[in-house]
CSV table of C-alpha atoms in Angstrom, one decimal:
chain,number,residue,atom,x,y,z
A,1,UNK,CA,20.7,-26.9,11.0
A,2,UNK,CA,20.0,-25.3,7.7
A,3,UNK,CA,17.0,-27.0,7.3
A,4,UNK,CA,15.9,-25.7,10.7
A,5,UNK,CA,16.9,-22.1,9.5
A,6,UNK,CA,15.4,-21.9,6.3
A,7,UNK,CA,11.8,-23.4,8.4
A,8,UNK,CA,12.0,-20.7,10.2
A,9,UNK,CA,12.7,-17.4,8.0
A,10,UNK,CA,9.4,-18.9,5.9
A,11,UNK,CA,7.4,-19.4,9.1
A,12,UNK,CA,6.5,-15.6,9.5
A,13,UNK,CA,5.7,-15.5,6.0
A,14,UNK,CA,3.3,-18.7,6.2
A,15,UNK,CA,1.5,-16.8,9.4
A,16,UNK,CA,1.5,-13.2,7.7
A,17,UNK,CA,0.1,-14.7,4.5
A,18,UNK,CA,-2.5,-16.8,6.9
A,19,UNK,CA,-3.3,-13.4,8.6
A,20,UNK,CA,-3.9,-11.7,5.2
A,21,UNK,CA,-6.0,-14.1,3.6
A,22,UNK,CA,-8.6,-14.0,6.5
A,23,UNK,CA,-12.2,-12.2,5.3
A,24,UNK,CA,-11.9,-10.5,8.8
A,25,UNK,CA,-8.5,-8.4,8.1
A,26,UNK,CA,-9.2,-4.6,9.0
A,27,UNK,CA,-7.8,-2.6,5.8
A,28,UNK,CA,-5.5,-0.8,8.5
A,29,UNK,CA,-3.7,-4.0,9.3
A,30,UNK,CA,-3.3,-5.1,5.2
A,31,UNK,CA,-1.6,-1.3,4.7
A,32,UNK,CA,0.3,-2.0,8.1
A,33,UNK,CA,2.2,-4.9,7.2
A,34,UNK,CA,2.7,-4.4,3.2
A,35,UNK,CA,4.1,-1.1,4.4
A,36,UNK,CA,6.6,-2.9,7.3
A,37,UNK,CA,7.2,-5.3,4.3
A,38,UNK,CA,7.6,-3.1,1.9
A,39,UNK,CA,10.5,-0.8,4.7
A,40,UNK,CA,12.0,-3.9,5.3
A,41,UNK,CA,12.4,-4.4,2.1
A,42,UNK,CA,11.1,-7.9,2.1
A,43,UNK,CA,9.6,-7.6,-1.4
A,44,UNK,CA,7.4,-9.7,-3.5
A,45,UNK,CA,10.0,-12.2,-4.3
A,46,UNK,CA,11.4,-15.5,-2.6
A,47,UNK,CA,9.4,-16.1,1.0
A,48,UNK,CA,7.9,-13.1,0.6
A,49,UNK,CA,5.5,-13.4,-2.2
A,50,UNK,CA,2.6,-15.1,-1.4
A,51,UNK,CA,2.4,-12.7,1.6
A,52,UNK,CA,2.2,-9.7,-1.1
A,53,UNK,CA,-0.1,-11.9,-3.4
A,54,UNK,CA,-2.5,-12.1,-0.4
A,55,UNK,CA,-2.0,-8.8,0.8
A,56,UNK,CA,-2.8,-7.0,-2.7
A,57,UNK,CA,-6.2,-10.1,-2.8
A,58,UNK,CA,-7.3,-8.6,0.5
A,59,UNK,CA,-6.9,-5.3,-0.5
A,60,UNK,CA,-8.5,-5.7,-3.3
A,61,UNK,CA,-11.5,-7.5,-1.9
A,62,UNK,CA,-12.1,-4.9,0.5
A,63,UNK,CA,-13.9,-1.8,-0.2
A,64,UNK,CA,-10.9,0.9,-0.1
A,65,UNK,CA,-13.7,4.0,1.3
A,66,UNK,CA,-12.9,2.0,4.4
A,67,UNK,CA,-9.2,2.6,4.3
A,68,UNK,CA,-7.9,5.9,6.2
A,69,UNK,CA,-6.5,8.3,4.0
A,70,UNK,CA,-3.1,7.4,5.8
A,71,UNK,CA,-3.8,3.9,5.1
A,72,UNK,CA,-4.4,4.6,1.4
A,73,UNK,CA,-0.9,6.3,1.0
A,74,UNK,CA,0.9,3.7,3.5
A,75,UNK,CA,-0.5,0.9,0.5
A,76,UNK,CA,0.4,3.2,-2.5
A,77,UNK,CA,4.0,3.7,-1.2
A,78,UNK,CA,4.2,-0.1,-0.3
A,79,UNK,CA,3.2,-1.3,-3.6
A,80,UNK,CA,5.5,1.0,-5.4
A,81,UNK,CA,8.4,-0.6,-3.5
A,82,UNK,CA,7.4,-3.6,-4.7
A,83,UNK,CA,8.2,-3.2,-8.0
A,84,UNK,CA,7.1,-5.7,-10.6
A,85,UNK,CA,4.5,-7.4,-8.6
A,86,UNK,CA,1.9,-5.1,-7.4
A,87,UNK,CA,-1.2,-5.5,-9.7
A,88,UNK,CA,-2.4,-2.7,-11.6
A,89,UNK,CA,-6.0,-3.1,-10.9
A,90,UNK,CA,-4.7,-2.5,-6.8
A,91,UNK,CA,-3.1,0.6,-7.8
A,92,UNK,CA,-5.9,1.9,-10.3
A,93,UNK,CA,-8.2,1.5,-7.6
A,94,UNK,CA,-6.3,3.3,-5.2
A,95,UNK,CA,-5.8,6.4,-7.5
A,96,UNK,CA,-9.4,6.1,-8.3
A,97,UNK,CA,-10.4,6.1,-4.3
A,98,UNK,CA,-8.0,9.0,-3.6
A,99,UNK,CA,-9.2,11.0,-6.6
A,100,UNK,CA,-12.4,11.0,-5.6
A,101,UNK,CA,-11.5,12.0,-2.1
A,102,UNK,CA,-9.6,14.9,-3.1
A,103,UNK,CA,-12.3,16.2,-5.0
A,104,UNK,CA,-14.1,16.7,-2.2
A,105,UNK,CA,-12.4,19.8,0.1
A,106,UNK,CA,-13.4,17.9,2.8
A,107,UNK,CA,-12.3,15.1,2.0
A,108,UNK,CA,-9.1,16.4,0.7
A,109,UNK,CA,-8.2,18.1,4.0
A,110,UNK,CA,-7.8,14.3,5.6
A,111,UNK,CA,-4.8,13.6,3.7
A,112,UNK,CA,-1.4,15.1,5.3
A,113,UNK,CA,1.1,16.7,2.8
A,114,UNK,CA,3.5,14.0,3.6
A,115,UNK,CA,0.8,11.4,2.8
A,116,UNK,CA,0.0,13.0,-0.6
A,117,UNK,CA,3.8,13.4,-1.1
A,118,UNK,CA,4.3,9.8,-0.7
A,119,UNK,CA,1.3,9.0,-2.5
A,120,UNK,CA,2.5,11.2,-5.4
A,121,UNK,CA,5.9,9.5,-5.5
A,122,UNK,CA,4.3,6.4,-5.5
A,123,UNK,CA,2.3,6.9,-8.3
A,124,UNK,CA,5.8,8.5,-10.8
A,125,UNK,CA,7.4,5.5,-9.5
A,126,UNK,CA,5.4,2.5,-11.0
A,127,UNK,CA,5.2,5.1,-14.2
A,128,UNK,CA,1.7,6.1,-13.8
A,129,UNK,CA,1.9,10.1,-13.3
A,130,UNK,CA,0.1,10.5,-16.4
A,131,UNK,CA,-3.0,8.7,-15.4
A,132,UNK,CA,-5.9,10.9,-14.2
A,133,UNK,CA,-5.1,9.3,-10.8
A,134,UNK,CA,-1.8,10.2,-10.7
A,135,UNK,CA,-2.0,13.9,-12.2
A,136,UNK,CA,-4.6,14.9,-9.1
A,137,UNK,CA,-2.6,13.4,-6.9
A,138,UNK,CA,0.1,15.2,-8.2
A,139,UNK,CA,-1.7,18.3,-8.1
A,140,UNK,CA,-3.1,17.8,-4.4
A,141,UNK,CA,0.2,17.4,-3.0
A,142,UNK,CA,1.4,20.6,-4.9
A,143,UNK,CA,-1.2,22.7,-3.2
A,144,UNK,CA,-0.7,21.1,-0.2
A,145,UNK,CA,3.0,21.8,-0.1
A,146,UNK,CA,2.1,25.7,-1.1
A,147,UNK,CA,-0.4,25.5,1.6
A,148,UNK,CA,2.1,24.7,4.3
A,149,UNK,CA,5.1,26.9,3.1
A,150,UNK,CA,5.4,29.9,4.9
């Protein structure tokens, strides 16, 4: 019986992995699941981590201009749950991607203040809020928030 439990609490992680590490994955489904992962708290560690290891690849190997700005905050606030296994170069990218966006008003008017909250949290939580990503960020979701205050 235990062996028949413990097959069966990995099998979701052997499909979700298998899911992740297909070249066809939209970047709406990696952010979709690393963010149910990441509020179900079923973190890089035990079962769990080869899905994240092939979550962060996929990311990675997809061009994040494809990724909806809700997308891109969904990932930032997923990875920063997952403390001590989300790669670096994932989350310099994603600052990098976001910063350009928000320098463009355009651009910067697609992120919601709740995204650029989270996004900003994100970011202070894996220490990064002094990166140039991380201080725009910062900065966006300040004038955001001033923006939406009566």
């Amino acid at each position: 019986s235990d062996t028949r439990d413990t097959a069966a609490r990995g099998e979701p992680c052997h499909v979700t992995a298998a899911l992740l590490s297909t070249q066809l994955v939209e970047p709406r489904v990696v952010s979709s699941v690393l963010h149910s992962l990441a509020a179900a708290r079923l973190t890089g560690h035990g079962p769990w981590e080869h899905v994240w290891r092939d979550g962060a690849s996929a990311a990675l190997a997809s061009d994040l201009r494809e990724y909806a700005p809700q997308a891109l905050s969904n990932l930032a606030w997923a990875l920063a749950h997952n403390r001590g296994s989300a790669p670096s170069d994932l989350l310099d990218a994603i600052a990098i991607e976001i910063t350009a966006r928000l320098s463009s008003p355009h651009s910067a008017r697609s992120f919601t203040p709740q995204g650029l909250a989270n996004t900003a949290w994100a970011f202070a939580e894996v220490s990064r809020p002094a990166s140039a990503g991380g201080a725009a960020i910062g900065a966006a979701a300040g004038r955001a928030a001033a923006a939406a205050s009566p």
